[in-house]
Amino acid sequence: MARERQQRLSKHPILDLLDEPTVAFTYNGKPLLARAGEVISSALFANGIRVFGHHPRDGGAQGIFCVNGQCSQCAVIADGVLVKACMTPASPGMEVESCEGFPAIPEDNERVSFHDIPEHETQVLIVGGGPAGISAAIELGRFGIDCILVDDKPELGGKLSLQTHYFFGSVEDCWAGTRGITIGAMLAEELSKHPSVRVWLNTTALGAFYDKKIGVLRDGEYHLLSPQSVLVASGAREKTVVFAGCDLPGVYGAGAFQTLVNRDRISAASRLFVVGGGNVGLIAAYHALQAGIDVAGLVEALPYCGGYKVHLDKLQRLGVPVWTRHTVIRAEGRERVEKVTISEIDEDFRPLAGTERAFAVDTLLIAVGLTPVDELYEKLERYGIPAYAAGDAGEIAEASAAIFSGRLVGRRILRDLGVDVSIPEDWETLAEILRSKPGKTYGFQPPADTAARAYPLIWCTQEIPCNPCTVVCPRNLINIPGSIMEIPEYTDGCIGCGKCVAVCPGLAINLVVNDYDPQGKKALLMMPFEFEMEVAPPNSKVVTVDVEGNTVGNGRIVAYKEHADLDRRKLVL
Ligand code: SF4
Ligand code: SF4
């Protein structure tokens, strides 16, 4: 089945398309195609299949939830064996069946045979090849420490491979102003320069034991490792929320959605709704729009969205309605989501009768928070194995914080191994800043000289850890007075280079060019743009909105600027 007849992305403003599907397999006897190496869940989604089985208790239809190996909602039978569809590649000739009720135990009349278990010694075992694990491994590798890094996926990068947006944080310490996917590739490249770090992909850490050994399953083979210490950098799993219909196929995690769309390039939905106004929910909604998926709205139970205001602003500018003090009360449909109903809630989070609104959607994304995957850490502590945690496994925060926490914990491990290495005094403080939730929001400050030839409008008015705009300005006109949590300030003297517009992860800087119209009646506005140009081609008339999406008038697209340095971001004038 060609790409256009499967539910795969046929274009994307940021991501390259992947290979055509060529792997023939069957689902409940029906012949289908997957891409080489593609997991069963993505292959089924690409073929329009959302129901993976029916629950043994009530016969309810089951679909995916996490697409990260952390739940078992996507269970299917592959060649007679119960597997997680999100962790098992579809292979040529594989016969996949839906899991109907309790799966049968496969017949196994072979004599059980035992063989020697391969055992390995290492100084440091790192569990998790995401931002924290790789960053720590690089620190350890620099000093030639023997490490084994295990990850249950076929590629390094963890959640970085889903994060198509520019990162916040500090340019100097965690590549702020660079896309997560690009950072993932850079970290993997850097790690490959350190031969003392052995990377075992497709390897799951199964448990820690009283004899201080760690059991791992590597490509289906059981191994025992005896490390001197273990770093748990196994990330987080998505939380869920209970409401009528919360287990219908089509209700799943926002991270799962990003995996389907950004990693596997599946056109996973036509129209969706989002529950949760933290960064995960806000970013997932933006990623949906970039993939050409309509976003009907977003609800947040608190009176405010907990994510960065700049993320919320860009969604609202794109016309996505956001309701605070609201929640989802129902998802309905025959075997999959067809409609969701939201309601206003009171201060005790109880729905208020008469405030319900219903939306026809095929997908409901759940973004109500993350919880650390830290069970191994607890086991290690119980058995007295020296243990460290970094990234989300230690404390839930942004991926930029995970990168830096990996570096910091890597240094701590080095020091505990007796390596003569310093930990800069300000690292602990910086790690704390990078983990910070957004702080106060202030009023917008226009530049002092609005008659100048050019000047930036900086709509970044909330305390968040971020600094790229201060680093790129060739005239050092944008400064953050104290820590990177504070609000950037502009001093007059802009030469109109647009670098601050191009680098801002929050899409929060516009550039006003005053000398565009000799009559002085019109101004040229430069804005960042991360969609296909066909949405608003040059010369088209557009409705202009303010920073929070309120209509202010009309405008005309004059031109787009594209450059390799912009890493697929366009500047629209
Ligand atoms: S447009 Fe260029 S010169 Fe002007 S503030 Fe931004 S980075 Fe500085
Ligand atoms: S304006 Fe500066 S500090 Fe604010 S989000 Fe953009 S780059 Fe970061």
XYZ file of C-alpha atoms and ligand atoms in Angstrom:
589
model
C 0.000 0.000 0.000
C 1.585 3.293 -1.031
C 2.158 6.087 1.474
C -0.838 8.142 0.340
C -3.216 5.243 0.844
C -1.814 4.532 4.282
C -2.305 6.971 7.141
C 1.247 8.325 6.957
C 2.490 11.886 6.780
C 2.868 12.940 3.166
C 4.520 16.242 4.124
C 5.818 17.973 7.231
C 7.389 21.410 7.665
C 10.208 20.129 9.895
C 10.590 16.375 9.473
C 11.807 14.383 6.492
C 9.530 11.611 5.296
C 10.572 8.005 5.896
C 10.929 5.025 3.551
C 7.920 3.480 1.861
C 6.386 0.457 3.628
C 7.711 -2.825 2.227
C 7.358 -5.410 5.013
C 4.376 -7.716 4.416
C 2.607 -9.034 7.523
C -0.966 -9.933 8.403
C -3.392 -8.693 11.037
C -6.258 -11.056 11.798
C -5.502 -12.663 8.440
C -5.585 -9.434 6.438
C -2.401 -8.642 4.458
C -0.792 -5.316 5.422
C 2.474 -3.464 4.891
C 4.848 -1.952 7.452
C 8.050 0.017 7.069
C 11.254 -1.927 7.742
C 11.890 -1.908 11.504
C 8.538 -0.317 12.308
C 6.810 -1.450 15.492
C 3.482 -3.254 15.126
C 1.461 -0.465 16.788
C 2.656 2.146 14.299
C 2.182 -0.235 11.374
C -1.406 -0.919 12.479
C -2.093 2.800 12.906
C -0.682 3.459 9.435
C -3.147 0.901 8.128
C -6.048 2.627 9.870
C -6.378 0.065 12.687
C -7.017 1.453 16.167
C -8.589 -1.567 17.939
C -5.902 -4.018 19.082
C -8.169 -6.358 21.066
C -10.947 -6.579 23.640
C -10.651 -6.597 27.415
C -11.319 -9.923 29.205
C -13.473 -8.284 31.885
C -16.069 -6.373 29.889
C -15.194 -6.954 26.241
C -14.313 -3.274 25.835
C -12.199 -2.402 22.807
C -8.495 -1.822 23.572
C -6.015 0.401 21.777
C -2.721 2.051 22.594
C -1.930 4.296 25.544
C 1.790 5.009 26.022
C 3.608 3.592 22.935
C 6.679 3.475 25.148
C 6.616 -0.036 26.580
C 5.349 1.248 29.934
C 1.795 -0.131 29.861
C 0.389 -3.203 28.172
C -2.724 -1.755 26.622
C -1.385 -2.355 23.102
C -0.992 -6.132 23.633
C -1.403 -8.251 20.484
C -0.493 -11.820 19.552
C 2.472 -11.951 17.153
C 3.269 -15.378 15.701
C 1.415 -16.951 18.631
C 3.154 -14.970 21.377
C 1.642 -12.150 23.438
C 3.712 -8.995 22.855
C 3.519 -5.264 23.376
C 2.750 -3.932 19.906
C 4.691 -0.728 20.603
C 7.925 -2.585 21.368
C 7.841 -5.324 18.735
C 8.807 -4.681 15.116
C 6.564 -6.103 12.418
C 8.693 -8.658 10.574
C 8.226 -10.199 7.122
C 5.496 -12.829 7.180
C 4.565 -12.121 10.808
C 1.025 -13.153 11.706
C -0.415 -10.621 14.122
C -3.752 -11.169 15.813
C -5.784 -8.976 18.095
C -5.779 -9.953 21.765
C -9.346 -11.075 22.469
C -9.910 -11.584 26.192
C -7.216 -13.573 27.982
C -4.569 -14.748 25.516
C -3.916 -18.485 25.279
C -0.577 -19.670 26.597
C 1.387 -20.930 23.583
C 1.931 -24.656 23.382
C 5.449 -25.490 24.429
C 6.281 -29.173 24.585
C 10.016 -28.665 24.107
C 12.264 -29.842 26.916
C 13.519 -26.890 28.888
C 17.237 -26.447 28.336
C 19.570 -24.385 30.468
C 22.730 -22.726 29.319
C 25.353 -20.525 30.892
C 24.195 -16.987 31.369
C 26.682 -14.496 29.915
C 28.061 -12.317 32.703
C 29.797 -8.950 32.367
C 31.615 -6.617 34.688
C 31.610 -2.879 34.251
C 32.333 0.182 36.331
C 29.036 1.931 35.584
C 25.794 0.582 34.182
C 23.616 3.325 32.701
C 19.978 2.403 32.237
C 18.402 4.671 29.628
C 19.801 6.218 26.457
C 17.795 9.432 26.522
C 19.079 12.963 27.220
C 20.201 12.268 30.801
C 21.749 8.845 30.162
C 23.731 9.911 27.100
C 24.940 13.123 28.754
C 26.179 11.195 31.788
C 27.813 8.575 29.550
C 29.706 11.305 27.689
C 31.062 12.708 30.975
C 32.161 9.215 32.058
C 33.530 8.360 28.621
C 35.726 11.465 28.643
C 37.609 9.941 31.559
C 37.755 6.470 30.021
C 35.387 4.936 32.580
C 34.164 1.518 31.469
C 30.386 1.789 31.076
C 27.558 -0.204 29.595
C 24.599 1.912 28.529
C 21.403 -0.064 27.924
C 18.243 1.160 26.250
C 15.134 -0.793 25.320
C 14.712 0.991 21.971
C 16.631 0.347 18.725
C 18.045 3.894 18.706
C 19.568 6.292 21.197
C 17.875 9.564 22.042
C 14.784 8.632 24.049
C 12.207 11.386 23.962
C 14.607 13.686 22.091
C 13.645 11.816 18.926
C 10.075 13.137 19.342
C 10.956 16.728 20.114
C 10.911 18.676 16.898
C 10.850 22.054 18.650
C 13.742 24.302 19.662
C 14.799 23.741 23.260
C 14.626 26.283 26.056
C 17.282 26.449 28.761
C 20.825 27.669 28.468
C 22.700 27.793 25.152
C 26.030 27.138 26.858
C 24.883 24.211 28.989
C 22.168 22.323 27.113
C 21.945 23.563 23.506
C 18.979 25.882 23.986
C 17.797 27.267 20.646
C 18.385 23.910 18.906
C 15.722 21.340 18.027
C 15.431 18.327 20.343
C 15.835 15.924 17.409
C 19.053 17.703 16.405
C 20.372 17.618 19.980
C 19.648 13.878 20.117
C 21.756 13.302 16.998
C 24.562 15.529 18.341
C 24.655 13.711 21.678
C 24.714 10.297 19.978
C 27.545 11.475 17.725
C 29.526 12.769 20.701
C 28.978 9.528 22.610
C 30.318 7.480 19.703
C 33.725 9.138 20.258
C 34.103 7.449 23.640
C 35.069 3.796 23.189
C 34.920 3.018 26.903
C 31.116 3.296 26.702
C 29.494 0.181 25.263
C 25.968 0.883 23.997
C 23.517 -1.995 24.141
C 20.318 -1.128 22.300
C 17.175 -3.298 22.318
C 18.163 -4.141 25.882
C 15.772 -4.001 28.821
C 16.923 -3.881 32.445
C 14.777 -6.507 34.162
C 15.798 -6.372 37.795
C 18.426 -5.969 40.495
C 19.232 -8.864 42.824
C 20.588 -9.432 46.320
C 23.947 -10.628 44.900
C 24.307 -7.114 43.422
C 23.839 -8.311 39.860
C 21.524 -6.707 37.324
C 19.610 -8.873 34.863
C 19.063 -7.495 31.364
C 17.417 -8.913 28.263
C 19.542 -8.080 25.229
C 17.976 -8.897 21.865
C 16.076 -11.716 23.563
C 19.097 -13.121 25.445
C 19.412 -12.889 29.219
C 22.657 -11.377 30.587
C 23.862 -10.620 34.103
C 25.871 -7.488 34.789
C 28.014 -6.736 37.827
C 28.508 -2.967 37.878
C 30.251 -0.988 40.593
C 27.432 1.544 40.356
C 24.259 2.092 38.369
C 22.796 5.268 36.929
C 19.041 5.068 36.431
C 18.081 7.424 33.606
C 15.002 5.549 32.508
C 12.765 8.588 32.044
C 9.098 8.843 32.893
C 5.750 7.334 32.073
C 2.577 9.230 31.282
C -0.167 9.506 33.876
C -3.788 9.057 32.989
C -7.099 10.337 34.281
C -10.351 8.456 34.821
C -13.585 9.448 33.055
C -16.345 7.638 31.174
C -14.824 6.126 28.041
C -11.220 6.756 29.116
C -10.211 3.319 27.804
C -11.699 3.725 24.317
C -9.223 3.331 21.463
C -8.296 6.864 20.454
C -7.725 8.014 24.058
C -3.978 7.942 24.610
C -0.980 9.802 25.927
C 0.361 12.967 24.350
C 3.827 11.378 24.314
C 2.395 8.385 22.475
C 0.975 10.768 19.900
C 4.373 12.414 19.430
C 5.929 8.975 18.984
C 3.425 8.064 16.289
C 3.639 11.382 14.465
C 7.171 12.687 15.007
C 9.131 9.447 15.260
C 7.139 7.177 12.962
C 5.513 9.845 10.723
C 2.015 8.405 11.144
C -0.933 10.658 10.443
C -2.450 9.439 13.690
C -5.610 11.562 13.818
C -7.840 13.838 11.784
C -9.126 15.987 14.614
C -8.141 15.765 18.247
C -8.705 17.271 21.659
C -6.102 17.664 24.422
C -6.506 17.260 28.188
C -3.803 19.095 30.131
C -2.234 22.536 29.755
C 1.305 21.717 30.859
C 4.156 21.889 28.374
C 3.544 18.325 27.160
C -0.076 19.031 26.208
C 0.646 22.450 24.708
C 3.558 21.141 22.640
C 1.654 18.038 21.491
C -1.166 20.271 20.233
C 1.351 22.391 18.309
C 2.975 19.266 16.849
C -0.477 18.078 15.749
C -1.058 21.332 13.867
C 2.355 21.033 12.208
C 1.378 17.539 11.046
C -1.809 18.924 9.482
C -4.091 17.583 12.241
C -6.934 19.797 13.411
C -6.951 20.598 17.151
C -10.494 21.171 18.423
C -9.355 22.503 21.786
C -7.516 21.951 25.045
C -8.775 21.809 28.622
C -6.870 22.402 31.834
C -8.410 21.676 35.240
C -6.479 24.430 37.027
C -7.431 28.096 36.623
C -4.285 28.570 34.505
C -2.149 26.492 32.150
C 0.965 25.221 33.912
C 3.093 25.160 30.759
C 5.130 28.056 29.421
C 3.035 31.057 28.404
C 4.931 31.272 25.111
C 3.691 27.751 24.225
C 0.130 28.696 25.180
C 0.346 31.955 23.211
C 1.432 30.269 20.005
C -1.448 27.778 20.220
C -3.938 30.569 20.766
C -2.475 32.565 17.884
C -3.132 29.517 15.723
C -6.777 29.597 16.775
C -6.848 26.679 19.240
C -9.455 27.323 21.965
C -8.158 26.732 25.494
C -10.494 26.308 28.463
C -9.088 26.488 31.979
C -11.064 25.188 34.975
C -12.506 22.584 32.607
C -12.049 18.864 32.270
C -13.125 16.046 30.019
C -16.099 14.145 31.381
C -16.827 11.671 28.601
C -15.402 10.041 25.480
C -17.880 8.184 23.308
C -17.882 6.154 20.143
C -18.375 2.709 18.733
C -15.094 0.885 19.407
C -13.154 4.182 19.110
C -13.465 7.838 20.011
C -15.974 9.773 17.942
C -16.973 12.473 20.416
C -15.649 14.008 23.642
C -17.554 16.122 26.134
C -15.925 18.678 28.398
C -17.346 20.583 31.318
C -16.457 23.484 33.535
C -15.503 22.385 37.057
C -15.826 23.975 40.467
C -13.025 24.546 42.955
C -13.314 20.936 44.112
C -12.920 19.758 40.492
C -16.590 18.693 40.263
C -18.292 19.203 36.866
C -20.812 22.044 36.789
C -24.124 20.923 35.287
C -25.200 22.820 32.192
C -21.658 23.768 31.118
C -21.007 20.725 28.916
C -19.724 21.128 25.354
C -19.234 18.258 22.916
C -16.705 17.958 20.091
C -16.563 15.507 17.210
C -12.974 14.218 17.299
C -11.271 10.895 16.624
C -8.538 11.268 19.240
C -8.220 12.526 22.805
C -4.691 13.176 24.039
C -4.038 12.820 27.752
C -1.311 15.130 29.054
C -1.962 15.223 32.791
C 1.597 14.739 33.952
C 4.433 12.269 34.144
C 5.699 9.975 36.848
C 9.328 8.803 37.169
C 10.248 5.296 36.025
C 12.249 4.643 39.180
C 11.381 1.103 40.284
C 14.896 -0.101 39.451
C 16.392 2.696 41.546
C 14.364 1.542 44.553
C 15.524 -2.054 44.026
C 19.160 -0.963 43.759
C 18.891 0.908 47.028
C 17.271 -2.106 48.689
C 20.183 -4.345 47.702
C 22.859 -1.809 48.587
C 24.042 -1.276 45.017
C 25.441 2.260 44.607
C 22.688 4.003 42.658
C 22.188 7.389 41.031
C 19.201 8.864 39.207
C 19.199 11.541 36.512
C 16.644 13.179 34.250
C 12.962 12.387 34.711
C 13.799 9.208 36.644
C 15.104 11.556 39.353
C 12.737 14.499 38.997
C 10.257 15.373 36.262
C 11.384 18.444 34.319
C 12.097 19.663 30.798
C 14.461 17.662 28.574
C 17.013 20.493 28.726
C 17.107 19.960 32.500
C 17.555 16.218 31.887
C 20.591 16.866 29.672
C 22.208 18.998 32.339
C 21.289 16.670 35.193
C 22.985 13.838 33.265
C 26.169 15.889 33.024
C 26.027 16.773 36.713
C 25.341 13.226 37.902
C 28.051 11.939 35.550
C 30.533 14.191 37.355
C 29.277 12.987 40.750
C 29.826 9.376 39.707
C 33.336 10.221 38.504
C 34.131 11.855 41.814
C 32.745 8.859 43.753
C 34.894 6.557 41.611
C 37.914 8.511 42.817
C 38.517 10.459 39.606
C 40.080 13.857 40.201
C 37.367 15.964 38.596
C 35.762 19.189 39.675
C 32.089 20.054 39.674
C 31.806 23.781 38.954
C 30.244 25.600 41.890
C 27.346 26.997 39.897
C 26.253 23.643 38.411
C 23.937 22.714 41.290
C 22.242 26.116 41.088
C 21.946 25.920 37.317
C 20.463 22.413 37.513
C 17.857 23.763 39.903
C 17.070 26.714 37.623
C 16.663 24.439 34.598
C 14.206 22.298 36.580
C 12.164 25.367 37.562
C 8.502 25.669 36.812
C 7.467 28.939 35.138
C 7.457 31.885 37.542
C 5.751 35.275 37.534
C 4.293 36.873 34.419
C 4.868 40.589 33.856
C 3.307 43.140 31.514
C 4.703 43.553 27.999
C 7.389 46.249 27.753
C 7.602 47.949 24.328
C 11.022 49.267 23.273
C 11.803 52.858 24.239
C 12.315 53.992 20.639
C 9.451 52.780 18.461
C 10.383 55.277 15.738
C 13.681 53.458 15.160
C 14.326 51.862 11.780
C 13.962 48.400 13.308
C 13.319 46.964 16.739
C 12.257 43.640 18.285
C 9.007 43.088 20.134
C 9.794 40.544 22.838
C 6.590 38.859 23.975
C 8.401 36.691 26.502
C 6.946 38.064 29.723
C 7.005 35.047 32.023
C 9.937 33.835 34.111
C 11.210 30.700 32.363
C 14.721 29.245 32.123
C 15.864 30.401 28.677
C 18.561 32.569 27.099
C 19.184 32.048 23.328
C 17.998 35.563 22.405
C 20.769 37.033 24.551
C 23.482 34.994 22.864
C 22.757 35.621 19.177
C 22.355 39.401 19.037
C 25.454 40.741 17.223
C 25.135 44.028 19.099
C 24.392 42.516 22.523
C 21.155 44.452 22.712
C 19.141 41.745 24.480
C 20.156 40.952 28.013
C 18.855 39.035 30.983
C 19.910 40.924 34.090
C 20.245 38.041 36.570
C 19.701 34.308 36.232
C 18.311 32.898 32.981
C 14.878 32.737 34.674
C 14.492 36.481 34.368
C 12.787 38.425 31.585
C 14.935 39.500 28.598
C 15.416 43.253 28.217
C 16.120 45.092 24.972
C 18.276 48.216 24.625
C 17.805 50.416 21.517
C 20.179 50.065 18.562
C 18.735 47.178 16.516
C 20.198 46.628 13.029
C 17.288 44.392 11.970
C 19.300 41.192 11.462
C 16.421 38.978 12.671
C 18.677 36.553 14.558
C 16.671 36.874 17.757
C 13.466 36.078 15.824
C 15.093 33.021 14.288
C 16.437 31.516 17.511
C 13.646 32.040 20.032
C 12.222 28.631 21.074
C 8.996 30.287 22.197
C 8.390 31.996 18.823
C 8.038 35.028 21.064
C 10.039 37.672 19.191
C 8.830 39.716 16.215
C 10.885 42.309 14.420
C 9.326 45.600 13.336
C 10.905 47.166 10.233
C 9.677 50.752 10.080
C 11.344 52.017 6.901
C 9.500 49.537 4.664
C 6.802 52.063 3.686
C 8.119 55.491 2.593
C 4.700 56.930 3.531
C 5.173 55.602 7.054
C 1.688 54.080 7.058
C 2.616 50.405 7.026
C 5.232 48.481 8.935
C 6.898 45.245 8.012
C 6.773 42.578 10.691
C 9.168 39.635 10.708
C 7.854 36.546 12.476
C 9.014 32.948 12.888
C 6.965 30.397 10.940
C 7.093 26.611 11.242
C 4.385 25.462 8.856
C 4.177 24.698 5.179
C 4.358 27.902 3.136
C 1.189 26.918 1.276
C -0.815 27.734 4.442
C -0.192 31.427 3.693
C 1.694 31.852 0.404
C 3.509 35.081 -0.502
C 1.100 37.877 -1.415
C -1.821 36.253 0.387
C -3.982 38.335 2.682
C -4.094 37.157 6.285
C -5.954 38.046 9.444
C -3.526 39.439 11.993
C -3.820 38.602 15.680
C -2.154 39.834 18.825
C 0.215 37.685 20.864
C -2.648 35.821 22.536
C -4.655 35.242 19.374
C -7.152 38.130 19.476
C -7.910 39.490 16.006
C -6.433 42.928 15.398
C -6.738 43.499 11.647
C -5.477 42.378 8.268
C -2.082 42.000 6.706
C -0.322 40.677 3.636
C 2.458 38.129 3.395
C 5.335 39.832 1.571
C 7.982 37.104 1.518
C 9.565 34.181 3.328
C 13.214 33.904 4.278
C 14.702 30.430 4.401
C 18.278 29.543 5.240
C 20.123 26.383 6.262
C 21.138 28.071 9.541
C 17.460 28.387 10.468
C 17.132 24.583 10.687
C 13.833 24.479 8.773
C 12.317 27.493 10.521
C 11.110 30.156 8.103
C 10.966 33.867 8.722
C 7.839 35.426 7.308
C 7.582 39.104 6.443
S 17.150 41.853 15.155
Fe 19.346 41.428 15.382
S 20.218 43.367 16.102
Fe 18.020 43.509 16.405
S 17.739 42.852 18.525
Fe 17.430 41.039 17.233
S 19.423 40.058 17.154
Fe 19.764 42.143 17.933
S 12.528 35.719 24.203
Fe 14.538 34.937 24.771
S 14.257 34.090 26.827
Fe 12.204 34.329 25.939
S 11.710 32.367 25.001
Fe 12.640 33.634 23.409
S 14.841 33.143 23.457
Fe 13.924 32.400 25.368
